[in-house]
Amino acid sequence: MKPDRMLFAWLWPGGGYFAERRYARGLRAMGGVLFLYLSGLLIGGLDAVDRKHDGIWFYAQAFNGPIAFATDFTRSRLSSINGREIQDISWERTPSLGERWLAEDPEVMDAVRRQGLSHVNEVGTLFIALGGLMNLVLILEAGFATPKGAV
Amino acid sequence: MPFIDPWHALQEIWWLTIIPFSFGVGMVYKAWRLPDFKRYWPEVGLFTVQVTVGITGLGLVLGLIVDLILPRA
């Protein structure tokens, strides 16, 4: 077992291959995982990565590496109103927020607009989760497999 | 804003995302699996077609079962 290679592979997609100087394979693997990741973000927006409200999905997404945590952190910042995430706010108990929404307050409207709904949220979440699971294969390869060729 | 806000225009054509989905999985799978990369992109293309056709076929079969067979059973 090579834990350092596994760490590299988790830190950045394809990192395990780069640590072994197998750049051609690493670039292709990195391209694939990042393609899935960026496609998920393009489809579902930042809301496709939500550690707090889509916790089980995030277990798979976390295998993408620190980029998943950075995305979740950014989402929580951009989806907050007065320091609280929009999904944790009770609109019934906060009538002033409803009034701001009706008045099209930019801060409230931006946070609402960033919420993914229905298929778009599901597909975006799935793309990123599957990218994480594909990266898990690469992490296991980096930790346990013996390189057979030079490529 | 792309990559920040959800792309809600895809709500009605979400099923088309199976194509980039298969392509991305194929890129990683073939990078991991192939012994060399002389035929990398053709292999990724073939994988994309195979997975897209396979999952579309499964979807059609499930649709037939749910919409046609089960209501008559």
XYZ file of C-alpha atoms in Angstrom, chain A residues 9-117:
109
model
C -4.657 11.024 -6.007
C -7.248 12.494 -3.637
C -5.713 15.975 -3.509
C -6.052 16.397 -7.281
C -7.658 14.055 -9.840
C -4.883 12.109 -11.582
C -2.406 13.145 -8.890
C -1.447 9.539 -8.166
C -0.317 9.084 -11.767
C 1.539 12.403 -11.727
C 3.422 11.275 -8.602
C 4.546 8.203 -10.563
C 5.525 10.400 -13.529
C 2.871 8.750 -15.690
C 1.797 12.069 -17.118
C -0.116 10.847 -20.201
C -2.376 8.655 -18.069
C -2.670 11.293 -15.359
C -3.721 14.006 -17.796
C -6.440 11.824 -19.307
C -7.732 10.695 -15.914
C -7.668 14.280 -14.630
C -9.489 15.466 -17.742
C -12.247 12.906 -17.248
C -12.854 13.588 -13.576
C -12.746 17.360 -14.071
C -15.058 17.050 -17.087
C -17.636 15.272 -14.915
C -17.108 17.774 -12.095
C -17.415 20.888 -14.249
C -20.357 19.427 -16.173
C -22.106 18.814 -12.848
C -21.457 22.398 -11.789
C -22.607 23.741 -15.159
C -25.865 21.784 -14.973
C -26.661 21.996 -11.245
C -24.755 25.112 -10.208
C -23.024 25.331 -6.851
C -26.111 23.776 -5.236
C -25.098 20.411 -6.752
C -22.555 20.111 -3.914
C -24.250 20.434 -0.542
C -22.571 18.710 2.392
C -25.236 19.777 4.856
C -28.457 19.001 3.010
C -27.362 16.241 0.598
C -25.033 14.480 3.016
C -25.095 10.977 1.529
C -24.346 12.298 -1.947
C -21.489 14.305 -0.520
C -19.800 11.115 0.715
C -19.283 10.176 -2.956
C -18.563 13.755 -4.059
C -15.827 14.131 -1.421
C -13.683 11.628 -3.333
C -13.170 14.383 -5.926
C -10.799 15.932 -3.407
C -10.519 19.398 -1.857
C -12.351 20.947 -4.813
C -15.588 19.413 -3.483
C -15.067 20.998 -0.053
C -14.160 24.335 -1.641
C -17.320 24.208 -3.754
C -19.460 23.393 -0.718
C -17.890 26.252 1.239
C -18.525 28.700 -1.614
C -22.117 27.466 -1.992
C -22.844 27.947 1.707
C -21.483 31.511 1.529
C -23.348 32.490 -1.630
C -26.624 30.863 -0.545
C -26.828 32.597 2.808
C -29.003 35.497 3.875
C -27.956 37.260 7.065
C -25.501 34.430 7.777
C -28.070 31.609 7.480
C -28.323 29.228 4.571
C -31.525 29.730 2.631
C -32.588 26.094 3.063
C -32.471 26.484 6.843
C -34.692 29.558 6.895
C -38.371 29.203 7.734
C -40.199 31.660 5.466
C -43.320 31.430 7.624
C -41.430 32.398 10.762
C -39.514 35.139 8.983
C -42.148 37.326 7.339
C -39.665 40.149 6.812
C -37.750 37.846 4.474
C -40.896 37.192 2.475
C -41.395 40.936 2.170
C -37.816 41.329 0.918
C -38.477 38.568 -1.616
C -41.661 40.250 -2.840
C -39.736 43.512 -3.100
C -37.117 41.614 -5.188
C -34.269 42.422 -2.811
C -31.092 41.486 -4.774
C -29.518 39.573 -1.854
C -32.617 37.393 -1.417
C -33.201 36.957 -5.153
C -29.581 35.866 -5.748
C -29.778 33.255 -2.987
C -33.118 31.956 -4.295
C -31.853 31.838 -7.876
C -28.904 29.662 -6.814
C -31.162 26.864 -5.569
C -31.231 23.912 -7.934
C -34.617 22.304 -8.502
